[in-house]
XYZ file of C-alpha atoms in Angstrom:
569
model
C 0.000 0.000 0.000
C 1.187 3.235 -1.001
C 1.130 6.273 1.738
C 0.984 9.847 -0.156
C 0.986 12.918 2.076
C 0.176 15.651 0.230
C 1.336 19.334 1.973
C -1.623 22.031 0.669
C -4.799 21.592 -0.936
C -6.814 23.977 -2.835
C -6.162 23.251 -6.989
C -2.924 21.304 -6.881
C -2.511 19.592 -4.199
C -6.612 18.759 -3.746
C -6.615 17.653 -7.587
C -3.928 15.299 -7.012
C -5.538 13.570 -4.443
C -8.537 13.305 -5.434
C -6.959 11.829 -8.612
C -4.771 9.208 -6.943
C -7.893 8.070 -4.776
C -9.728 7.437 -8.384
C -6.599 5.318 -9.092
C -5.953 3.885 -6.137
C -8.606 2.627 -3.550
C -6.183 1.397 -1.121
C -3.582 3.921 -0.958
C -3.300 6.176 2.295
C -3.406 9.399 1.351
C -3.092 12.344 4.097
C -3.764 16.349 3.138
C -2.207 19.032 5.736
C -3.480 22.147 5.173
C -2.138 24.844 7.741
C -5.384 26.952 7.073
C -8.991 26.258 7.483
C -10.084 25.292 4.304
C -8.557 22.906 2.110
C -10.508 23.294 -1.007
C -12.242 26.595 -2.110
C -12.402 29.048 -5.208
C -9.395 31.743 -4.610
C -10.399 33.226 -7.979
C -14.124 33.775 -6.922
C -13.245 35.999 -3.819
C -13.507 39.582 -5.047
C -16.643 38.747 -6.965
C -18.146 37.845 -3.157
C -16.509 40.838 -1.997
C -18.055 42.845 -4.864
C -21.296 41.038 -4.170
C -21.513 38.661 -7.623
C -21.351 35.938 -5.694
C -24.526 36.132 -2.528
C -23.148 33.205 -0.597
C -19.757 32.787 0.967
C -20.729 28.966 1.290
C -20.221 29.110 -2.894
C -16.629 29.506 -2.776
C -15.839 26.203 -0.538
C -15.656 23.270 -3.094
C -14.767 20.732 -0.429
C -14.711 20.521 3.149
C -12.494 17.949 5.252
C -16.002 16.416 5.695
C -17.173 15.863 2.405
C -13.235 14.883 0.850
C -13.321 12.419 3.213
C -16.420 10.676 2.784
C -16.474 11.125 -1.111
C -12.587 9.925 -1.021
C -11.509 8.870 1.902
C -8.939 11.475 2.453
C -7.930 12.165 5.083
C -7.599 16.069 5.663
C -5.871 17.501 8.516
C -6.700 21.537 8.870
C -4.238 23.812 11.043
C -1.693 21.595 10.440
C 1.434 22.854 9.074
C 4.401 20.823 7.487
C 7.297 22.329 9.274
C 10.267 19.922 7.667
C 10.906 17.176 5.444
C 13.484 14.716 6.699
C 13.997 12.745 2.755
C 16.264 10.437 4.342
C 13.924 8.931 6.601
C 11.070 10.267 4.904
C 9.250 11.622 7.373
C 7.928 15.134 7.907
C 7.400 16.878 10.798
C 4.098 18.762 11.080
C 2.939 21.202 13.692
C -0.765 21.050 15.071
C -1.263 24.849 14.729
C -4.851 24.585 17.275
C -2.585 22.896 19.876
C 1.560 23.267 19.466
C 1.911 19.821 19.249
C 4.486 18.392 16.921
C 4.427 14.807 15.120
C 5.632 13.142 12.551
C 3.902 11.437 9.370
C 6.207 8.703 7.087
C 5.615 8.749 3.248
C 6.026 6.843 0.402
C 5.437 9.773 -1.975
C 4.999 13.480 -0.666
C 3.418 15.911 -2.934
C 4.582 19.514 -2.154
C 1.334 22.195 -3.414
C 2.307 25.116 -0.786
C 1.247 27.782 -3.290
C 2.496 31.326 -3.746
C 2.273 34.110 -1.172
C 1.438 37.904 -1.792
C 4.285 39.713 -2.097
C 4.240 42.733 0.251
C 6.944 45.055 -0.118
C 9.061 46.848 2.560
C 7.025 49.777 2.526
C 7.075 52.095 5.791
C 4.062 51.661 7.307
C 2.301 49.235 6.245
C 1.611 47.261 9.310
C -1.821 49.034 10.423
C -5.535 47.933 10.527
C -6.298 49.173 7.309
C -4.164 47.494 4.844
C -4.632 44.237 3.376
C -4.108 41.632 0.782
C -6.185 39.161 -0.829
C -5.290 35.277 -1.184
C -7.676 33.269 0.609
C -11.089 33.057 2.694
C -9.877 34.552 5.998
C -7.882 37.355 3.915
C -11.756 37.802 2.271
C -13.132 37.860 5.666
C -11.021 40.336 7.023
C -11.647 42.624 4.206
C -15.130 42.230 4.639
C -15.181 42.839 7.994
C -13.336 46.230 7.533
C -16.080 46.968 4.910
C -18.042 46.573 7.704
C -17.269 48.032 10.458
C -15.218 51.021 8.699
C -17.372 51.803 6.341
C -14.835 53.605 4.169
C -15.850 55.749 1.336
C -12.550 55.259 -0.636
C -10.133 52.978 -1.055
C -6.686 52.519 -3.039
C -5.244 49.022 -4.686
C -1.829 48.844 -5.395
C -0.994 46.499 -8.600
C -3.153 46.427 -11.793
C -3.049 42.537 -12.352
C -5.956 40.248 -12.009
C -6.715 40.304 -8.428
C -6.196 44.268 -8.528
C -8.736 45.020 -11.341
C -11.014 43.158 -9.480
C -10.752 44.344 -6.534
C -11.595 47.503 -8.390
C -14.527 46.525 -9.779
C -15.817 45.087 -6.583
C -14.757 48.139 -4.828
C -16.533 50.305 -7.214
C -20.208 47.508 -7.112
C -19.436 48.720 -3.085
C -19.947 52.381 -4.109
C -16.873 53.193 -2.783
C -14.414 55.558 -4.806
C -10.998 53.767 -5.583
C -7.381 55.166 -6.827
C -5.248 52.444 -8.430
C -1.664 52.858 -8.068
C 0.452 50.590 -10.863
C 4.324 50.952 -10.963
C 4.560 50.340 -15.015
C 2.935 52.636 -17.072
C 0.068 49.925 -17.865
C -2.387 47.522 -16.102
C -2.725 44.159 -17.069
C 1.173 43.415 -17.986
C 0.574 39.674 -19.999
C -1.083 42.374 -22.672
C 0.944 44.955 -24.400
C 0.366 48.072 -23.934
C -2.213 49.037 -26.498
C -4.707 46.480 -25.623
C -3.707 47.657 -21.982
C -5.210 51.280 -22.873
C -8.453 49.823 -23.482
C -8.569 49.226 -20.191
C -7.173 52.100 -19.070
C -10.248 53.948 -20.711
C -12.255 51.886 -19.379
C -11.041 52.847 -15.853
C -11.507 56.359 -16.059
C -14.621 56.291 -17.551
C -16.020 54.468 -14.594
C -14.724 57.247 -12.645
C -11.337 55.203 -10.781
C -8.876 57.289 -10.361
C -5.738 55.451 -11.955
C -2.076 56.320 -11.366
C -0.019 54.865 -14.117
C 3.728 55.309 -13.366
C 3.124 55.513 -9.634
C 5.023 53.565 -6.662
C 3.594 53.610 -3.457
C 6.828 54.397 -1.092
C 5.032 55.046 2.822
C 2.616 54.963 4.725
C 0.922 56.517 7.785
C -1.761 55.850 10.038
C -4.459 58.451 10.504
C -6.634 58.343 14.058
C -9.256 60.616 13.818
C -9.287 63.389 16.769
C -13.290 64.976 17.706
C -11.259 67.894 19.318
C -9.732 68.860 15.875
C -12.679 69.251 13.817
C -10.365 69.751 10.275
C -8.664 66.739 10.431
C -11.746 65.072 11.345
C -13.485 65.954 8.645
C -10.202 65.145 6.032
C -10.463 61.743 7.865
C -14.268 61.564 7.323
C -13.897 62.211 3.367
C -12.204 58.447 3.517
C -14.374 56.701 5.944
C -17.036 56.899 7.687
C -16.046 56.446 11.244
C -12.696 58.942 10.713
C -9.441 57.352 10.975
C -7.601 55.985 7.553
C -3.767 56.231 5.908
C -2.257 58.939 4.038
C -0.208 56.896 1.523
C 3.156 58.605 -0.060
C 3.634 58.485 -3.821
C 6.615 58.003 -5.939
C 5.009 61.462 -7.261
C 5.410 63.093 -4.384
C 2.101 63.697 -3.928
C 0.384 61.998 -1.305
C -3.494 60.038 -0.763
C -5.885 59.721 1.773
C -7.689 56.219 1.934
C -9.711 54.866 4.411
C -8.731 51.208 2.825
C -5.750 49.649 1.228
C -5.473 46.787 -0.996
C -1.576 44.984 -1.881
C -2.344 43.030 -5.161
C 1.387 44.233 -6.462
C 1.740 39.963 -7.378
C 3.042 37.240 -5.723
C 5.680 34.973 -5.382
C 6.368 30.951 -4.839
C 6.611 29.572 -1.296
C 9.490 27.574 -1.129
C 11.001 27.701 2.052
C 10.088 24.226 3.206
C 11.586 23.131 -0.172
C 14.552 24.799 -0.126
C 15.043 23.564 3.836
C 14.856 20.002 2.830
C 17.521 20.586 -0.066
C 15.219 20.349 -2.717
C 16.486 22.132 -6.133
C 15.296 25.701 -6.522
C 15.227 26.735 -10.470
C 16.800 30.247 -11.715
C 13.223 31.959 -11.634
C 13.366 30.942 -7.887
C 10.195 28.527 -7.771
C 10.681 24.634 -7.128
C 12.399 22.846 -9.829
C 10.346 19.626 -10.909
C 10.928 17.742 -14.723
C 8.019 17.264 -16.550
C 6.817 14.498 -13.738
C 5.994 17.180 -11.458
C 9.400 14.968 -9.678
C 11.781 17.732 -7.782
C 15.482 16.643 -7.717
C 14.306 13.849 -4.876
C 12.665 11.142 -6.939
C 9.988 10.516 -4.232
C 9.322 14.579 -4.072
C 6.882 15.648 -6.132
C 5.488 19.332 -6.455
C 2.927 21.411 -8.558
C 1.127 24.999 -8.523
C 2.643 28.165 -8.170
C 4.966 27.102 -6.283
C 7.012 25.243 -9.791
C 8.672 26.521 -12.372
C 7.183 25.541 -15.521
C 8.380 25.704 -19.158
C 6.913 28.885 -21.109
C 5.490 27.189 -24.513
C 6.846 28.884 -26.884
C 10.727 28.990 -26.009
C 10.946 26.490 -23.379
C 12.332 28.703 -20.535
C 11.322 28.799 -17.120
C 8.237 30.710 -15.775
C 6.513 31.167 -13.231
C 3.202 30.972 -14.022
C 0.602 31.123 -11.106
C -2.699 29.772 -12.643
C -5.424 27.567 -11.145
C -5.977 25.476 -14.713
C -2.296 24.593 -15.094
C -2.267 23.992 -10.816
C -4.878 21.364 -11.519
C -3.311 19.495 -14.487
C 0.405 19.414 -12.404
C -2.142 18.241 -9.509
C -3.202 15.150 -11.560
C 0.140 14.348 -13.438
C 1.352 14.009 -10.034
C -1.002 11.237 -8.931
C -0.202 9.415 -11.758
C 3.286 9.101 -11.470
C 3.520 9.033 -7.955
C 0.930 5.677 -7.850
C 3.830 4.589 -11.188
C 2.254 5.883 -14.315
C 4.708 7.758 -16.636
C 2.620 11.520 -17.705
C 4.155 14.203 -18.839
C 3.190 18.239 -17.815
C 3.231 20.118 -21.300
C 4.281 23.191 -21.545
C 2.644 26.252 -20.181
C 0.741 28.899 -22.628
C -0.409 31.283 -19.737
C -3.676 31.406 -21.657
C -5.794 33.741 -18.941
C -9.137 36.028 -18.904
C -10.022 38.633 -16.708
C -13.228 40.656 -16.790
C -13.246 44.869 -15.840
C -16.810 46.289 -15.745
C -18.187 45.641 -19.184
C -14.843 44.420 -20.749
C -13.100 41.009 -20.689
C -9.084 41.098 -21.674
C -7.622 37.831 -22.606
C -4.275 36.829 -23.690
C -2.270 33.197 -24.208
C 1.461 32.670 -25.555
C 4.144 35.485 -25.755
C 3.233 39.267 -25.969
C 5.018 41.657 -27.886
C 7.360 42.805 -25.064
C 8.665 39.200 -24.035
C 9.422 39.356 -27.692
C 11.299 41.543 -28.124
C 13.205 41.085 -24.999
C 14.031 37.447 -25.918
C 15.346 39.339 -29.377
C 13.142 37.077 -31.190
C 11.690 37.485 -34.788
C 7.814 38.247 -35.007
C 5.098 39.801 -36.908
C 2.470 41.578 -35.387
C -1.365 41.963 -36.834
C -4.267 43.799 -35.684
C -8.603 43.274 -36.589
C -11.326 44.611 -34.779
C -14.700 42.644 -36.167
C -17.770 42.191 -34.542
C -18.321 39.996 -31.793
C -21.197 38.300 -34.100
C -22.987 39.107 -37.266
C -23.267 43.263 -37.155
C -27.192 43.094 -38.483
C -28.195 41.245 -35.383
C -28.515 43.339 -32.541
C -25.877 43.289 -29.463
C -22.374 42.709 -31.409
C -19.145 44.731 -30.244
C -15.628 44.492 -31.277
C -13.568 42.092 -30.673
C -10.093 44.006 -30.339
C -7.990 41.368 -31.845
C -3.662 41.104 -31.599
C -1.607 38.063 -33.103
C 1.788 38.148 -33.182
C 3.427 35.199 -35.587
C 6.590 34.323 -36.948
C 7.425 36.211 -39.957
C 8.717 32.626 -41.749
C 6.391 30.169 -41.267
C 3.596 31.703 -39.302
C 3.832 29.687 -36.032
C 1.386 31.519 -33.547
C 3.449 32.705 -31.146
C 0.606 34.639 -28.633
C -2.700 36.068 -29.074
C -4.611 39.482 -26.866
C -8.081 40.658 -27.217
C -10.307 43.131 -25.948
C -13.861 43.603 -26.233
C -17.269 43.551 -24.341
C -18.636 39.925 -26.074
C -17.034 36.723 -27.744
C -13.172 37.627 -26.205
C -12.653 34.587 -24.203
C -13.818 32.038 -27.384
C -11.294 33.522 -29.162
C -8.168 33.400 -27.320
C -9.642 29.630 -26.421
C -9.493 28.718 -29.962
C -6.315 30.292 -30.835
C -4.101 28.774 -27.343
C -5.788 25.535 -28.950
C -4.181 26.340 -32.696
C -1.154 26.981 -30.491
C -0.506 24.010 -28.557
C -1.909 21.729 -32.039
C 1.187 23.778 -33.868
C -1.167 25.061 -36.289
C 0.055 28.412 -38.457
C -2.086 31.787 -39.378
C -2.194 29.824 -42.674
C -4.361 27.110 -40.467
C -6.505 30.067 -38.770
C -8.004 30.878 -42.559
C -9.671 26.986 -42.422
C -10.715 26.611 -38.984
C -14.527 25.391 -39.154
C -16.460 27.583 -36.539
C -20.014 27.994 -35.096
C -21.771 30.283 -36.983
C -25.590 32.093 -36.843
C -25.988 35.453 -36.417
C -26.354 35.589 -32.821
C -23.207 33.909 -31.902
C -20.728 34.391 -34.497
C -20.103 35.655 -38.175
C -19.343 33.251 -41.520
C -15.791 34.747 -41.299
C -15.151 34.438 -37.279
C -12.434 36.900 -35.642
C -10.006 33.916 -35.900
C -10.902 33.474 -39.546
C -9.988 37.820 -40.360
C -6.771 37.219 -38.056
C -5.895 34.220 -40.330
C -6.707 35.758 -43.299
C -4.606 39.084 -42.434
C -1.785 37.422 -41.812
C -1.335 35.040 -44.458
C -1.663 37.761 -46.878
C 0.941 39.470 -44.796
C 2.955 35.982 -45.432
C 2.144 35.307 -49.101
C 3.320 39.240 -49.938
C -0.710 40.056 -50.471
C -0.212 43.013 -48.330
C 2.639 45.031 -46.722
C 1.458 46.426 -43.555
C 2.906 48.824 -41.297
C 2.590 50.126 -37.939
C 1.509 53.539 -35.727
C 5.119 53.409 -35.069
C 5.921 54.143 -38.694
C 2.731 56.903 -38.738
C 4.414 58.691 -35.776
C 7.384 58.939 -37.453
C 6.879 58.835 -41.127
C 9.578 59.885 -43.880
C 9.799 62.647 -45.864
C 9.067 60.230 -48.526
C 6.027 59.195 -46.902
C 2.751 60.083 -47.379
C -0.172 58.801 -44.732
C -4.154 58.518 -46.806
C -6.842 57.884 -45.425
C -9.483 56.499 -46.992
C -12.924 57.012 -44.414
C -15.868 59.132 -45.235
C -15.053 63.082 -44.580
C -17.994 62.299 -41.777
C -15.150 59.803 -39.329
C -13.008 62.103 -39.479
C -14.793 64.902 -38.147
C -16.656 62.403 -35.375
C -13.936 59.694 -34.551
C -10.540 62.021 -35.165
C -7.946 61.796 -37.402
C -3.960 61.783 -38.302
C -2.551 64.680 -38.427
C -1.029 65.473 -41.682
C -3.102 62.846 -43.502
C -4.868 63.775 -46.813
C -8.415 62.449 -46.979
C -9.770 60.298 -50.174
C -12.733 58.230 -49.276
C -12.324 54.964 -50.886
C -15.481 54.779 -53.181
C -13.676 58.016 -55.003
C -10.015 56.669 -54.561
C -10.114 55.051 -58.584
C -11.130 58.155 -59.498
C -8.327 60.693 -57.820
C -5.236 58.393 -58.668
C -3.705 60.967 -60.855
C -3.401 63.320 -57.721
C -1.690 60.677 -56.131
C 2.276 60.807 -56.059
C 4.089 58.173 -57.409
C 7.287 59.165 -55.856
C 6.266 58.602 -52.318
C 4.987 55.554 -50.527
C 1.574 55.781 -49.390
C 0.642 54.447 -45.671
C -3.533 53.909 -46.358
C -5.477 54.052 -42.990
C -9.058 53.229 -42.543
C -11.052 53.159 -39.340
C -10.211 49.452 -38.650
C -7.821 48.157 -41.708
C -10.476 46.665 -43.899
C -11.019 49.394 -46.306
C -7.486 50.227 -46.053
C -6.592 46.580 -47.040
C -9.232 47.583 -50.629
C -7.250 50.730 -51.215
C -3.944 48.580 -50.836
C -4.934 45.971 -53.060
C -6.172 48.781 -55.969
C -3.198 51.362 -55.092
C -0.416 48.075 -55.520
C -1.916 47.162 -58.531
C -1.817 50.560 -60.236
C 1.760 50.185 -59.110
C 1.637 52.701 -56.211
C 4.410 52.082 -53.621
C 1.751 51.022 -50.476
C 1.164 50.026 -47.131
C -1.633 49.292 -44.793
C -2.071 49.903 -41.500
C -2.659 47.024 -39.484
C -5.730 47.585 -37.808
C -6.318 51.013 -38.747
C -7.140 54.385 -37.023
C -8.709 52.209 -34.315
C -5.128 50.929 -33.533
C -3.286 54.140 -33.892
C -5.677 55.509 -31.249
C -4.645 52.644 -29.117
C -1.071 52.984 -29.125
C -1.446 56.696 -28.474
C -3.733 57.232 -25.632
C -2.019 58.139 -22.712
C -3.360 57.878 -19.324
């Protein structure tokens, strides 16, 4: 009989037992879980917070109860695994409820301890007002502050998942909300153009966002009845006076009667590491594709692992509850002597802000180019689903390819409907190694309600094959904003755009049903860059301007895409 202890639960480490139980009915398997829950939905708790989600019961999947009588599991809660001894393999676990100390033997140990927030060493930040956001009693605590605070603003620090949420649920709370982010976008798996979608979105739902902005101290405000101005400051923040005044790179400063760290987080390994276990360069646990650790009877998964980014193989660390769950059952099987492998990881992720979802898998366009490797970038915006039925919106589509044989080498969108099918279908093309060639046959659902005959996927397949096959020679805002001499930017949208929607400066204006017409004023000594609102007119005027053999370029994506890259925030 095989005896598996398996140190954390949640979507690793609960995964893999429940997936060696399936395989194994008379294995021992034992869960320690230093907290009080060993199976719940970490990604659901700002929609509770926010108010999505009614019931706090919804978020907790399993209970020690119900794993054990569905799996007979045993789970032990506020127990902590305090060493591994791999020679005698044993560990030595602390009863956090009572002090106690014991140890466990294994045959296998599965390692799933997660990744902790990282909190910075900020001044200050050790007060009743400042929190972070990784499990149910972190959720609890927030909620209780909600509560008995009552503050009417608060600030998050970090624009990545769990901060955009927490803005959103923040904001469903009525409560007014700055965001502080370090970089100079939100949302860094998307470049920064899809980014300012976002960013838009932000201040148009009236968050005050601070791009470029480090929070560097903080200090605790206690509100004092006998000094009615600094009563009332506090009382602008919450409503029972009291709060922080944070200090900005800026050097400005904020009142808040609320803060949220969601700057990231970062792999627990110190239990690892103590035992002698091999740490890899990106400073998670290093495991082969197993899920094995350098100690053969070791095995880890989650965020606390270094995986292998798909595309170039490298390490990553890749925190992500769908590839947690696949390490979790990998793990089982080759820990009960199966022989899986763990693929590598696309980072293929969604997040929703307000009406928006954002959605990205593979490489963007900055871990391109700081790998120095070759791409070629493509933008469409189409319709969500067929434009005549009522309810479609743009799907704000990025692929980036190789430029020699069209390998897919990541994928963003932005939009209101249809985002995440997208960026499903295309990590699928990804991991099958299909090409943009590929994209232009893929077979999808189509009636007017869901979909159009030519899908997104379809026009981003279709774009860049042409791009491929020498159909069409695109270029880029970057080329716009600084255009030649020997340049000369057209666009080709009714005089009635420009005047609502905006336009390039220095562009000459032909609409495209008269373009045949004007060729003669045309110079031939020039190359013309041919914008349209979203590159599909452009694409016409290419395809008529090459053929009268006019030097010509579109841009990819048109004016829609210039206004992208350029709004600043």
């Amino acid at each position: 009989m095989t005896k598996i202890l398996i140190v954390g639960g949640v979507a690793g480490g609960a995964s893999a037992a429940a997936r060696a139980r399936r395989l194994d009915e008379q294995a021992e398997i034992i869960i320690f879980e230093r907290g009080e829950h060993i199976s719940f939905a970490n990604c659901g708790l700002p929609y509770h917070i926010g108010g999505d989600i009614p019931q706090r019961e919804s978020l907790l999947l399993q209970t020690p109860q119900s794993f054990k009588r569905r799996f007979n599991v045993e789970v032990r809660t506020f127990n902590e695994v305090v060493s591994i001894d791999r020679a005698a393999k044993r560990v030595t676990v602390r009863n956090l409820l009572s002090g106690e100390q014991y140890q466990e033997s294994y045959d296998k140990l599965l390692l799933s301890p997660g990744a902790a927030p990282i909190r910075p060493p900020i001044p200050g930040l050790e007060n009743p007002h400042t929190f972070s956001l990784r499990n149910i009693p972190d959720m609890d605590r927030i909620l209780a502050a909600l509560d008995r605070d009552q503050p009417s603003h608060a600030t998050v620090v970090g624009g990545g998942f769990i901060g955009l949420e927490m803005v959103e649920a923040l904001h469903q709370r009525n409560i007014k909300v700055s965001l502080l982010e370090l970089s100079e976008q939100v949302m860094a798996p998307v470049d920064r153009e899809m980014a300012n979608m976002l960013h838009q979105s932000l201040v148009q739902h009236g968050v005050d966002l601070k791009l470029n902005t480090a929070l560097t101290g903080v200090s605790l405000l206690d509100a004092d009845p006998a000094e009615p101005e600094a009563t009332g400051e506090f009382n602008r923040v919450s409503a029972h006076g009291g709060g922080l005044r944070l200090a900005l790179s800026t050097g400005h400063s904020l009142d808040t009667g609320m803060l949220i760290l969601a700057i990231g987080v970062k792999p627990e390994t110190l239990l690892a590491s103590q035992a002698g276990l091999e740490l890899g360069t990106r400073g998670g646990i290093k495991v082969d594709e197993g899920m094995r650790t350098s100690d053969p009877d070791i095995f880890a998964v989650g965020d606390a692992v270094e995986e292998r980014e798909f595309v170039t193989g490298e390490p990553a660390l890749i925190p992500l509850a769908g590839p947690a769950n696949r390490q979790g059952r990998i793990a089982a099987d080759n820990m009960l002597g199966r022989n899986e492998r763990y693929g590598r990881t696309q980072g293929t992720a969604i997040c929703k802000l307000f009406d928006l979802a954002v959605a990205s898998t593979g490489l963007n366009e900055k871990s391109l180019q700081r790998l120095g490797l070759p791409y070629e970038k493509i933008y469409v915006h189409p319709g969500s689903h067929a434009g005549y039925y009522p309810g479609a919106f743009p799907v704000s589509l990025k692929l980036l390819f190789s430029p020699t044989d069209g390998k897919i080498l990541g994928a963003q969108a932005v939009g209101k409907d249809g985002v995440d099918k997208r960026i499903d279908v295309l990590a699928v093309a990804q991991r099958a190694g299909l090409t943009v060639y590929d994209l232009q046959e893929l077979e999808l659902t189509y009636a007017p309600p869901f979909g159009s005959a030519k899908d997104v996927v379809n026009m981003a397949g279709f774009v860049a094959s042409n791009v491929l096959k020498g159909d069409l020679a695109i270029c880029h805002t970057e080329a716009i904003l600084n255009r030649r001499t020997d340049q000369l930017v057209l666009d080709v949208r009714n005089p009635g755009e420009l005047a609502s929607n905006g336009s390039i400066e220095g562009a000459i204006n032909i609409p495209l049903d008269e373009l045949r017409g004007q060729l003669a004023s045309l110079p031939r000594d020039k190359e013309i860059l041919v914008s349209c609102q979203v590159g599909l007119r452009g694409h016409v005027a290419y395809r008529l301007l090459a053929n009268e053999g006019f030097k010509v370029k579109n841009l990819t994506g048109g004016f829609k895409t210039y206004q992208m890259v350029t709004a600043r925030y």
